Amino acid sequence: MSIPSPGDHPIDRAALLERDAADPLAAFRDAFDLPDGLIYLDGNSLGAFPRRAREIAERVLLQEWRDGLIRSWNDADWFTLPRRIGDKIAQLIGADAGEVVMADSTSVNLFKVLNAALQLRPGRKNIVSERDNFPTDLYMAEGLAQMRGQGHQLRLVDRPEQIGAALAEDCAVLMLTHVNYRDGRMHDMARITRLAHQNGALVIWDLAHSAGAVPVDLKACDVDFAVGCTYKYLNGGPGAPAFVYAARRWQLTAEQPLSGWWGHATPFTFDTGYRPEQGIGRFLVGSPPIVSMAIAEAGIDLMLEATIAQVRAKSLLLGASFIALVRQECADLDLGLASPEDADVRGSQVSLAHPQGYAIMQALAARGVVGDYREPGILRFGFAPLYLRHADIWDAVATIKDVMITHEWELPQFSLRRAVT
Amino acid sequence: MSIPSPGDHPIDRAALLERDAADPLAAFRDAFDLPDGLIYLDGNSLGAFPRRAREIAERVLLQEWRDGLIRSWNDADWFTLPRRIGDKIAQLIGADAGEVVMADSTSVNLFKVLNAALQLRPGRKNIVSERDNFPTDLYMAEGLAQMRGQGHQLRLVDRPEQIGAALAEDCAVLMLTHVNYRDGRMHDMARITRLAHQNGALVIWDLAHSAGAVPVDLKACDVDFAVGCTYKYLNGGPGAPAFVYAARRWQLTAEQPLSGWWGHATPFTFDTGYRPEQGIGRFLVGSPPIVSMAIAEAGIDLMLEATIAQVRAKSLLLGASFIALVRQECADLDLGLASPEDADVRGSQVSLAHPQGYAIMQALAARGVVGDYREPGILRFGFAPLYLRHADIWDAVATIKDVMITHEWELPQFSLRRAVT
């Protein structure tokens, strides 16, 4: 849809500065170290750098690895790190302690829980998802179904309204991403989970764009399994290990095929046969990348110091003023709104549409406004409430306006394609 | 076997100091930062800290993550890191560039190549391995066979001599660890690989205790697939990502079920269907833990600056003097040799046997001699030639002798069990 012209109450920068002055999360910005002059609207792809991450890195490298060496597996609690941080993540997504571990990548974790869910629904053949789901989720399901060779089918719906009908047809597992990576559309987790359960299916939610961005209550929604990412809104660092959640009721029966020694009930008895841990630990596989994992705790701790209600409230304001300002300042500049108009069904990002989105995003980055681009023609702007200021939205839109008016994006250096996550 | 009394030519510390003075690898010790007074004989479990790792961590955290943010996927070459470091590891194991990537954990990588190998040998039912293989390798094979549900069997031999007979019986894949984690026994990779191929089986070698420790020539041995670890002799840091090798001849047909977006031919076109990269890249899955991966390059680079011939030559001297000194100094102290007598079939570790091995190892650690313990009753001493000195062997054995003679290990604090990797 195109963005209509502004309403009766134009926004000015002073009003946004007032909001910043009253912002209960304002102090969090200092906990991050952001480059001067940069407006970073890509925390939905890679979160910013928490200052504490540096201290953790020093500690892990020097005290723990250099000085402690092998002894640090015990003395520095490296062994318990996946569970200890998992318990912290649990608090951010409405899970209980012992229901989440930090491990591997989101893709690998999805493989584990998808297999577990299929095993728990024998005889049913369909894995239902959305065609617009983040592709790796679909690829993992494809690889798993092919490997199992039991005729499991990936059934992709084109619109959310089709989920109900798909659930009614032999669905073993509904596998959805809560907040869509491209347009930020957010599902009603409670309603859809209930619907799936009414149809006898299990549910896996991918929380990549939800954890630390929007309220998630896995327990209240009675969710079976979930996976998620820590390097976006949780500010865990590039490629920081992901997390996996399994409701306690499934933990003793969930079978995941990546049955490595870290998931064994007694890894140090070195038994020949596999015997899974009687709990969430069975979703662990091999030795975790300790440095990356330990550093991730900095961002997760910061998120725990805020409340998700504060985060969501600020995120809604940031998103609303962004949309309003684009309408007010950039009317007639051919920028469409690619995200839902209704804030209740939108995560913490707003996407705009333009056929030359790639070049425009490059031109913006050159001006210090960093978002990212997704095919086809989608400019993504993510709002991370812990470190963004309300006035940043004004400045970002002013830059967008200027780049669009000047056609700066038509300069040849901005059309050269490079991949970004 | 028990260790006999010393021979005719006793070793003294002065002779070992002379060896240190003539050691072509002596300068490498300064590239590592080892705690004062510690004799570290556990590099086979977690390698020591290369000083350069600190600089890399600073660069990745501050220049790349903090300042570069999302742009570092391109500008700091994060995207190519798994392949770039993979190409370096390739040089250490006799593989070509483009045959190795750094990714995930050894366990997860084994899952990938084991599935690929089974797919390439349809109709055959047996996965042959050793009962004494590192347990996670067996667990992963068990999980994979169960998930596939096609009647694949894990056939475990109790002695290496039984491998030939097992290969003759419907063997799809022979999966062995080159150097045994417990006793350091090393297989003849060339001969066994040839034997497997003669029987129509494919071969997967686990190089966890080989890479950076003993010469490995995957190309000369015509090996099909391999996996390995970077946090032991490659000094990559705690839980540093592992590596996976696939011979070029299998890369276009190898199917691995963990088909994540990082293994896609064109990950940033966000296609709905999976299309694997036409090369080693198809063994990648999700975003790698960049900090842990980048740091690992420090140790790998150091290993590349040595030659594996020098490393092996020094390792053989260290092992030989350790065994000789235990015989000379610790005769009648009930310490058995748990490793092969013949250095040609031994990796870079020597294991001793004692029923109270756990407590003895704890008592040694309290005295600053760090090895580790494996059930049942095995004391492992690893020799990492880049940072160990010949005289360290004398000092270590002198401490072993003292702990054994005084029965210091009988103190109650040393019998308390704690897990170590």
CSV table of N, CA and C in Angstrom, one decimal, chain A residues 33 35 38 40 42 45-50 54 57-58 61-62 65-67 69-71 73-75 78-79 111 115 134-136 138-140 142-144 146-148 156 231 235 237-239 255 257-261 264 268 270-274 287-292 370 374 418-421, chain B residues 33 35 38 40 42 45 47-50 54 57-58 61-62 65-67 69-71 73-75 78-79 111 115 134-136 138-140 142-144 146-148 156 231 235 237-239 255 257-261 264 268 270-274 287-292 370 374 418-421:
chain,number,residue,atom,x,y,z
A,33,ASP,N,27.7,0.9,23.2
A,33,ASP,CA,28.7,1.8,22.6
A,33,ASP,C,28.4,1.8,21.1
A,35,PRO,N,28.6,3.8,17.4
A,35,PRO,CA,29.5,4.8,16.6
A,35,PRO,C,28.8,6.2,16.6
A,38,LEU,N,26.0,7.7,14.0
A,38,LEU,CA,25.2,6.7,13.2
A,38,LEU,C,23.8,6.5,13.8
A,40,TYR,N,21.3,3.7,14.0
A,40,TYR,CA,21.4,2.3,13.7
A,40,TYR,C,20.0,1.7,13.8
A,42,ASP,N,19.2,-1.3,12.4
A,42,ASP,CA,19.3,-2.7,12.0
A,42,ASP,C,19.6,-3.7,13.1
A,45,SER,N,18.8,-7.2,12.8
A,45,SER,CA,19.7,-8.1,12.1
A,45,SER,C,20.9,-8.4,12.9
A,46,LEU,N,21.6,-7.4,13.4
A,46,LEU,CA,22.7,-7.6,14.4
A,46,LEU,C,22.6,-6.5,15.4
A,47,GLY,N,22.3,-6.9,16.6
A,47,GLY,CA,22.2,-5.9,17.7
A,47,GLY,C,23.5,-5.1,18.0
A,48,ALA,N,23.4,-4.0,18.7
A,48,ALA,CA,24.6,-3.2,19.0
A,48,ALA,C,25.4,-3.8,20.1
A,49,PHE,N,26.5,-3.1,20.3
A,49,PHE,CA,27.6,-3.7,21.2
A,49,PHE,C,27.4,-3.2,22.7
A,50,PRO,N,27.1,-4.1,23.6
A,50,PRO,CA,27.0,-3.7,25.0
A,50,PRO,C,28.4,-3.6,25.6
A,54,ARG,N,32.8,-6.3,26.5
A,54,ARG,CA,34.3,-6.2,26.5
A,54,ARG,C,34.9,-6.8,27.8
A,57,ALA,N,34.6,-10.6,27.6
A,57,ALA,CA,35.6,-11.1,26.7
A,57,ALA,C,37.0,-11.2,27.4
A,58,GLU,N,37.3,-10.1,28.1
A,58,GLU,CA,38.6,-10.1,28.8
A,58,GLU,C,38.6,-11.2,29.8
A,61,LEU,N,38.7,-14.7,28.1
A,61,LEU,CA,40.0,-15.0,27.4
A,61,LEU,C,41.2,-15.1,28.4
A,62,LEU,N,41.2,-14.2,29.3
A,62,LEU,CA,42.4,-14.2,30.1
A,62,LEU,C,42.3,-15.0,31.4
A,65,TRP,N,40.3,-18.8,30.0
A,65,TRP,CA,41.0,-19.7,29.1
A,65,TRP,C,42.5,-19.6,29.4
A,66,ARG,N,43.1,-18.4,29.4
A,66,ARG,CA,44.6,-18.4,29.5
A,66,ARG,C,45.0,-18.9,30.9
A,67,ASP,N,44.4,-18.4,31.9
A,67,ASP,CA,44.9,-18.8,33.3
A,67,ASP,C,44.3,-20.1,33.8
A,69,LEU,N,42.6,-22.5,31.9
A,69,LEU,CA,42.7,-23.6,31.0
A,69,LEU,C,41.6,-24.6,31.2
A,70,ILE,N,42.0,-25.9,31.1
A,70,ILE,CA,40.9,-26.9,31.2
A,70,ILE,C,40.1,-26.9,32.4
A,71,ARG,N,40.7,-26.3,33.5
A,71,ARG,CA,40.0,-26.3,34.8
A,71,ARG,C,38.7,-25.4,34.7
A,73,TRP,N,36.3,-25.4,32.7
A,73,TRP,CA,35.0,-26.1,32.4
A,73,TRP,C,34.3,-26.2,33.7
A,74,ASN,N,35.0,-26.5,34.8
A,74,ASN,CA,34.3,-26.5,36.1
A,74,ASN,C,34.4,-25.2,36.8
A,75,ASP,N,35.6,-24.6,37.0
A,75,ASP,CA,35.8,-23.5,37.9
A,75,ASP,C,35.1,-22.2,37.4
A,78,TRP,N,31.8,-23.2,32.7
A,78,TRP,CA,31.6,-23.3,31.3
A,78,TRP,C,30.5,-24.4,31.0
A,79,PHE,N,30.6,-25.5,31.8
A,79,PHE,CA,29.7,-26.6,31.6
A,79,PHE,C,28.2,-26.2,31.7
A,111,PHE,N,15.8,-28.0,13.5
A,111,PHE,CA,15.9,-29.4,13.1
A,111,PHE,C,15.6,-30.3,14.3
A,115,ASN,N,12.0,-32.5,14.4
A,115,ASN,CA,12.1,-34.0,14.5
A,115,ASN,C,11.3,-34.5,15.7
A,134,PHE,N,11.0,-17.2,7.1
A,134,PHE,CA,12.4,-17.1,6.8
A,134,PHE,C,12.9,-18.3,6.1
A,135,PRO,N,13.5,-18.2,5.0
A,135,PRO,CA,13.8,-19.4,4.1
A,135,PRO,C,14.5,-20.5,4.9
A,136,THR,N,15.5,-20.2,5.8
A,136,THR,CA,16.2,-21.3,6.4
A,136,THR,C,15.3,-22.2,7.1
A,138,LEU,N,12.3,-23.1,6.2
A,138,LEU,CA,11.7,-24.0,5.2
A,138,LEU,C,12.8,-25.0,4.7
A,139,TYR,N,14.0,-24.5,4.5
A,139,TYR,CA,15.1,-25.4,4.0
A,139,TYR,C,15.3,-26.5,5.1
A,140,MET,N,15.3,-26.2,6.3
A,140,MET,CA,15.6,-27.2,7.4
A,140,MET,C,14.5,-28.2,7.4
A,142,GLU,N,12.6,-29.0,4.9
A,142,GLU,CA,12.7,-29.8,3.6
A,142,GLU,C,13.8,-30.9,3.8
A,143,GLY,N,14.9,-30.5,4.4
A,143,GLY,CA,16.0,-31.4,4.6
A,143,GLY,C,15.6,-32.5,5.5
A,144,LEU,N,14.9,-32.2,6.6
A,144,LEU,CA,14.5,-33.1,7.6
A,144,LEU,C,13.5,-34.1,7.0
A,146,GLN,N,13.0,-34.9,3.9
A,146,GLN,CA,13.7,-35.8,2.9
A,146,GLN,C,14.5,-36.9,3.6
A,147,MET,N,15.2,-36.5,4.6
A,147,MET,CA,16.0,-37.5,5.3
A,147,MET,C,15.2,-38.5,6.0
A,148,ARG,N,14.1,-38.2,6.6
A,148,ARG,CA,13.2,-39.1,7.3
A,148,ARG,C,12.6,-40.1,6.3
A,156,LEU,N,2.9,-25.2,2.4
A,156,LEU,CA,3.1,-23.7,2.6
A,156,LEU,C,1.8,-23.0,2.3
A,231,TYR,N,21.3,-12.8,18.5
A,231,TYR,CA,22.2,-11.7,18.0
A,231,TYR,C,21.4,-10.5,17.4
A,235,ASN,N,21.1,-8.6,21.4
A,235,ASN,CA,22.4,-7.9,21.4
A,235,ASN,C,23.5,-8.9,21.8
A,237,GLY,N,25.8,-10.4,20.0
A,237,GLY,CA,27.1,-10.5,19.2
A,237,GLY,C,26.9,-11.3,17.9
A,238,PRO,N,27.8,-11.0,17.0
A,238,PRO,CA,27.6,-11.6,15.6
A,238,PRO,C,27.6,-13.2,15.7
A,239,GLY,N,26.5,-13.7,15.2
A,239,GLY,CA,26.4,-15.2,15.2
A,239,GLY,C,26.4,-15.9,16.5
A,255,GLU,N,12.3,-36.7,21.1
A,255,GLU,CA,13.5,-37.4,20.5
A,255,GLU,C,14.2,-36.4,19.5
A,257,PRO,N,17.5,-36.1,16.9
A,257,PRO,CA,18.5,-37.0,16.4
A,257,PRO,C,19.9,-36.5,16.5
A,258,LEU,N,20.1,-35.3,16.8
A,258,LEU,CA,21.5,-34.8,17.0
A,258,LEU,C,21.9,-35.1,18.4
A,259,SER,N,22.1,-36.4,18.7
A,259,SER,CA,22.2,-37.0,20.0
A,259,SER,C,23.7,-37.0,20.4
A,260,GLY,N,24.3,-35.8,20.6
A,260,GLY,CA,25.7,-35.7,21.0
A,260,GLY,C,25.9,-35.9,22.5
A,261,TRP,N,27.1,-35.9,22.8
A,261,TRP,CA,27.5,-36.2,24.2
A,261,TRP,C,27.0,-35.2,25.2
A,264,HIS,N,23.7,-36.2,26.6
A,264,HIS,CA,23.7,-37.4,27.3
A,264,HIS,C,23.4,-37.2,28.8
A,268,PHE,N,30.1,-38.0,31.1
A,268,PHE,CA,31.5,-38.3,31.5
A,268,PHE,C,31.6,-39.7,32.0
A,270,PHE,N,31.1,-41.8,29.7
A,270,PHE,CA,31.6,-42.3,28.4
A,270,PHE,C,31.0,-43.7,28.0
A,271,ASP,N,29.7,-43.8,28.2
A,271,ASP,CA,29.0,-45.0,27.8
A,271,ASP,C,29.0,-45.1,26.3
A,272,THR,N,28.9,-46.3,25.8
A,272,THR,CA,28.8,-46.6,24.4
A,272,THR,C,27.5,-46.2,23.8
A,273,GLY,N,26.4,-46.4,24.6
A,273,GLY,CA,25.1,-46.1,24.0
A,273,GLY,C,24.5,-44.8,24.5
A,274,TYR,N,23.7,-44.2,23.7
A,274,TYR,CA,23.1,-42.8,24.0
A,274,TYR,C,21.9,-43.0,25.0
A,287,SER,N,30.3,-29.5,22.2
A,287,SER,CA,30.9,-28.4,23.0
A,287,SER,C,30.5,-27.0,22.4
A,288,PRO,N,29.9,-26.2,23.2
A,288,PRO,CA,29.5,-24.9,22.6
A,288,PRO,C,30.7,-23.9,22.5
A,289,PRO,N,30.6,-22.9,21.6
A,289,PRO,CA,31.6,-21.9,21.4
A,289,PRO,C,31.6,-20.9,22.6
A,290,ILE,N,32.4,-21.2,23.6
A,290,ILE,CA,32.3,-20.6,24.9
A,290,ILE,C,32.4,-19.1,24.8
A,291,VAL,N,33.4,-18.6,24.0
A,291,VAL,CA,33.6,-17.1,24.0
A,291,VAL,C,32.4,-16.4,23.5
A,292,SER,N,31.9,-16.9,22.3
A,292,SER,CA,30.7,-16.3,21.8
A,292,SER,C,29.5,-16.4,22.7
A,370,VAL,N,21.6,3.4,9.0
A,370,VAL,CA,21.8,2.0,8.7
A,370,VAL,C,20.5,1.2,9.0
A,374,ARG,N,15.9,-6.3,1.9
A,374,ARG,CA,15.5,-7.7,1.6
A,374,ARG,C,14.7,-7.7,0.3
A,418,ARG,N,25.7,-6.2,-2.7
A,418,ARG,CA,26.5,-7.0,-1.8
A,418,ARG,C,25.5,-7.7,-0.8
A,419,ALA,N,25.8,-8.9,-0.4
A,419,ALA,CA,24.9,-9.6,0.6
A,419,ALA,C,25.0,-9.0,2.0
A,420,VAL,N,23.9,-8.9,2.6
A,420,VAL,CA,23.9,-8.5,4.1
A,420,VAL,C,22.9,-9.4,4.8
A,421,THR,N,23.1,-9.8,6.0
A,421,THR,CA,22.2,-10.6,6.7
A,421,THR,C,21.0,-9.7,7.2
B,33,ASP,N,50.6,-17.7,26.0
B,33,ASP,CA,50.7,-17.1,27.3
B,33,ASP,C,50.2,-18.2,28.3
B,35,PRO,N,50.3,-19.9,32.2
B,35,PRO,CA,50.4,-19.5,33.6
B,35,PRO,C,51.8,-20.0,34.2
B,38,LEU,N,53.0,-23.6,35.7
B,38,LEU,CA,52.1,-24.7,35.3
B,38,LEU,C,52.8,-25.6,34.3
B,40,TYR,N,51.5,-27.9,31.5
B,40,TYR,CA,50.2,-28.1,30.9
B,40,TYR,C,50.3,-29.3,29.9
B,42,ASP,N,47.5,-31.0,28.9
B,42,ASP,CA,46.1,-31.2,28.5
B,42,ASP,C,45.8,-30.5,27.3
B,45,SER,N,43.0,-31.7,25.2
B,45,SER,CA,41.6,-31.4,25.6
B,45,SER,C,41.2,-30.0,25.3
B,47,GLY,N,43.5,-26.6,24.1
B,47,GLY,CA,44.8,-26.0,23.9
B,47,GLY,C,45.1,-24.7,24.6
B,48,ALA,N,46.3,-24.3,24.7
B,48,ALA,CA,46.7,-23.1,25.4
B,48,ALA,C,46.3,-21.8,24.6
B,49,PHE,N,46.5,-20.7,25.3
B,49,PHE,CA,46.1,-19.4,24.8
B,49,PHE,C,47.1,-18.7,24.0
B,50,PRO,N,46.9,-18.5,22.7
B,50,PRO,CA,47.9,-17.8,21.8
B,50,PRO,C,47.7,-16.3,22.1
B,54,ARG,N,44.1,-12.4,21.7
B,54,ARG,CA,43.6,-11.2,22.4
B,54,ARG,C,43.4,-10.0,21.4
B,57,ALA,N,40.4,-10.7,19.3
B,57,ALA,CA,39.1,-10.4,20.1
B,57,ALA,C,38.9,-8.9,20.1
B,58,GLU,N,39.9,-8.2,20.4
B,58,GLU,CA,39.7,-6.7,20.4
B,58,GLU,C,39.2,-6.2,19.1
B,61,LEU,N,35.6,-7.5,18.4
B,61,LEU,CA,34.6,-6.8,19.3
B,61,LEU,C,34.4,-5.3,19.0
B,62,LEU,N,35.6,-4.6,18.9
B,62,LEU,CA,35.5,-3.2,18.8
B,62,LEU,C,35.4,-2.7,17.4
B,65,TRP,N,32.4,-5.5,15.4
B,65,TRP,CA,31.1,-5.5,15.9
B,65,TRP,C,30.7,-4.1,16.3
B,66,ARG,N,31.4,-3.5,17.3
B,66,ARG,CA,31.0,-2.2,17.8
B,66,ARG,C,30.9,-1.1,16.7
B,67,ASP,N,32.0,-0.9,15.9
B,67,ASP,CA,32.0,0.2,15.0
B,67,ASP,C,31.4,-0.2,13.6
B,69,LEU,N,29.3,-2.9,13.0
B,69,LEU,CA,28.0,-3.4,13.1
B,69,LEU,C,27.6,-4.3,11.9
B,70,ILE,N,26.4,-4.2,11.4
B,70,ILE,CA,26.0,-5.1,10.3
B,70,ILE,C,26.9,-5.1,9.1
B,71,ARG,N,27.6,-3.9,8.9
B,71,ARG,CA,28.4,-3.8,7.7
B,71,ARG,C,29.6,-4.8,7.7
B,73,TRP,N,29.6,-7.9,8.1
B,73,TRP,CA,29.4,-9.2,7.4
B,73,TRP,C,30.2,-9.1,6.1
B,74,ASN,N,30.2,-7.9,5.5
B,74,ASN,CA,30.9,-7.8,4.2
B,74,ASN,C,32.3,-7.2,4.5
B,75,ASP,N,32.3,-6.0,5.2
B,75,ASP,CA,33.6,-5.2,5.3
B,75,ASP,C,34.6,-6.0,6.1
B,78,TRP,N,33.2,-11.4,7.5
B,78,TRP,CA,32.6,-12.4,8.3
B,78,TRP,C,32.0,-13.5,7.5
B,79,PHE,N,31.4,-13.1,6.3
B,79,PHE,CA,30.7,-14.1,5.5
B,79,PHE,C,31.7,-15.2,5.0
B,111,PHE,N,27.3,-35.7,11.8
B,111,PHE,CA,25.9,-36.0,11.4
B,111,PHE,C,25.8,-35.7,9.9
B,115,ASN,N,25.4,-38.8,7.1
B,115,ASN,CA,24.2,-38.9,6.2
B,115,ASN,C,24.6,-38.9,4.8
B,134,PHE,N,35.3,-42.3,20.4
B,134,PHE,CA,34.8,-41.3,21.3
B,134,PHE,C,33.3,-41.3,21.3
B,135,PRO,N,32.6,-41.4,22.5
B,135,PRO,CA,31.2,-41.8,22.5
B,135,PRO,C,30.3,-40.9,21.7
B,136,THR,N,30.6,-39.6,21.6
B,136,THR,CA,29.6,-38.7,20.8
B,136,THR,C,29.5,-39.2,19.4
B,138,LEU,N,29.6,-42.2,18.3
B,138,LEU,CA,28.7,-43.4,18.3
B,138,LEU,C,27.2,-42.9,18.5
B,139,TYR,N,27.1,-41.9,19.4
B,139,TYR,CA,25.8,-41.4,19.7
B,139,TYR,C,25.1,-40.7,18.5
B,140,MET,N,26.0,-40.0,17.8
B,140,MET,CA,25.4,-39.3,16.6
B,140,MET,C,25.0,-40.3,15.6
B,142,GLU,N,24.1,-43.3,16.1
B,142,GLU,CA,22.9,-44.0,16.6
B,142,GLU,C,21.6,-43.1,16.3
B,143,GLY,N,21.7,-41.8,16.6
B,143,GLY,CA,20.6,-40.9,16.4
B,143,GLY,C,20.3,-40.8,14.9
B,144,LEU,N,21.3,-40.8,14.1
B,144,LEU,CA,21.1,-40.7,12.7
B,144,LEU,C,20.4,-41.9,12.1
B,146,GLN,N,18.6,-44.1,13.7
B,146,GLN,CA,17.3,-44.2,14.2
B,146,GLN,C,16.3,-43.3,13.4
B,147,MET,N,16.8,-42.1,13.2
B,147,MET,CA,16.0,-41.1,12.5
B,147,MET,C,15.7,-41.5,11.1
B,148,ARG,N,16.7,-42.1,10.4
B,148,ARG,CA,16.5,-42.5,9.0
B,148,ARG,C,15.5,-43.6,8.9
B,156,LEU,N,29.9,-52.3,15.9
B,156,LEU,CA,31.1,-51.9,16.7
B,156,LEU,C,32.1,-53.0,16.8
B,231,TYR,N,39.8,-26.9,19.0
B,231,TYR,CA,40.2,-26.4,20.4
B,231,TYR,C,41.2,-27.2,21.1
B,235,ASN,N,44.6,-25.1,19.2
B,235,ASN,CA,44.6,-24.0,20.2
B,235,ASN,C,43.6,-22.9,19.8
B,237,GLY,N,40.7,-22.2,21.2
B,237,GLY,CA,39.8,-21.6,22.2
B,237,GLY,C,38.7,-22.5,22.6
B,238,PRO,N,38.2,-22.3,23.8
B,238,PRO,CA,37.2,-23.2,24.4
B,238,PRO,C,35.9,-23.4,23.5
B,239,GLY,N,35.6,-24.6,23.1
B,239,GLY,CA,34.5,-24.9,22.2
B,239,GLY,C,34.5,-24.2,20.9
B,255,GLU,N,24.6,-35.3,0.1
B,255,GLU,CA,23.4,-34.6,0.6
B,255,GLU,C,23.5,-34.6,2.1
B,257,PRO,N,21.4,-33.3,5.5
B,257,PRO,CA,20.1,-32.9,5.9
B,257,PRO,C,19.9,-31.5,6.6
B,258,LEU,N,21.0,-31.1,7.2
B,258,LEU,CA,21.0,-29.8,7.9
B,258,LEU,C,21.1,-28.7,6.9
B,259,SER,N,20.1,-28.6,6.0
B,259,SER,CA,20.2,-27.7,4.9
B,259,SER,C,19.7,-26.3,5.2
B,260,GLY,N,20.6,-25.6,5.9
B,260,GLY,CA,20.3,-24.2,6.3
B,260,GLY,C,20.7,-23.2,5.2
B,261,TRP,N,20.3,-22.0,5.5
B,261,TRP,CA,20.5,-21.0,4.4
B,261,TRP,C,22.0,-20.7,4.1
B,264,HIS,N,23.0,-22.7,1.2
B,264,HIS,CA,22.3,-22.5,0.0
B,264,HIS,C,23.2,-21.9,-1.1
B,268,PHE,N,21.0,-15.1,-0.4
B,268,PHE,CA,20.4,-13.8,-0.3
B,268,PHE,C,19.3,-13.5,-1.3
B,270,PHE,N,16.8,-15.5,-1.0
B,270,PHE,CA,15.7,-15.9,-0.2
B,270,PHE,C,14.6,-16.7,-0.9
B,271,ASP,N,15.1,-17.7,-1.7
B,271,ASP,CA,14.2,-18.6,-2.4
B,271,ASP,C,13.5,-19.5,-1.3
B,272,THR,N,12.3,-19.9,-1.7
B,272,THR,CA,11.6,-20.8,-0.9
B,272,THR,C,12.2,-22.2,-0.8
B,273,GLY,N,12.7,-22.7,-1.9
B,273,GLY,CA,13.2,-24.0,-1.9
B,273,GLY,C,14.8,-24.1,-1.8
B,274,TYR,N,15.2,-25.2,-1.2
B,274,TYR,CA,16.7,-25.3,-0.9
B,274,TYR,C,17.4,-25.8,-2.2
B,287,SER,N,24.1,-19.1,10.9
B,287,SER,CA,25.2,-18.1,11.2
B,287,SER,C,26.2,-18.6,12.2
B,288,PRO,N,27.5,-18.5,11.9
B,288,PRO,CA,28.5,-19.1,12.8
B,288,PRO,C,28.8,-18.1,13.9
B,289,PRO,N,29.2,-18.6,15.0
B,289,PRO,CA,29.6,-17.7,16.2
B,289,PRO,C,30.9,-17.0,15.8
B,290,ILE,N,30.7,-15.8,15.3
B,290,ILE,CA,31.9,-15.1,14.7
B,290,ILE,C,33.0,-14.9,15.7
B,291,VAL,N,32.7,-14.5,16.9
B,291,VAL,CA,33.8,-14.2,17.8
B,291,VAL,C,34.7,-15.4,18.1
B,292,SER,N,34.0,-16.5,18.4
B,292,SER,CA,34.7,-17.7,18.7
B,292,SER,C,35.5,-18.2,17.4
B,370,VAL,N,49.1,-30.4,35.0
B,370,VAL,CA,47.7,-30.6,34.6
B,370,VAL,C,47.6,-31.5,33.4
B,374,ARG,N,40.3,-40.1,32.3
B,374,ARG,CA,39.2,-40.7,31.6
B,374,ARG,C,38.9,-42.0,32.2
B,418,ARG,N,34.7,-34.5,39.8
B,418,ARG,CA,34.1,-33.4,39.0
B,418,ARG,C,34.4,-33.8,37.5
B,419,ALA,N,33.5,-33.4,36.7
B,419,ALA,CA,33.6,-33.7,35.2
B,419,ALA,C,34.6,-32.8,34.6
B,420,VAL,N,35.4,-33.3,33.7
B,420,VAL,CA,36.3,-32.5,32.9
B,420,VAL,C,36.3,-33.0,31.5
B,421,THR,N,36.4,-32.1,30.5
B,421,THR,CA,36.4,-32.6,29.1
B,421,THR,C,37.8,-33.1,28.8
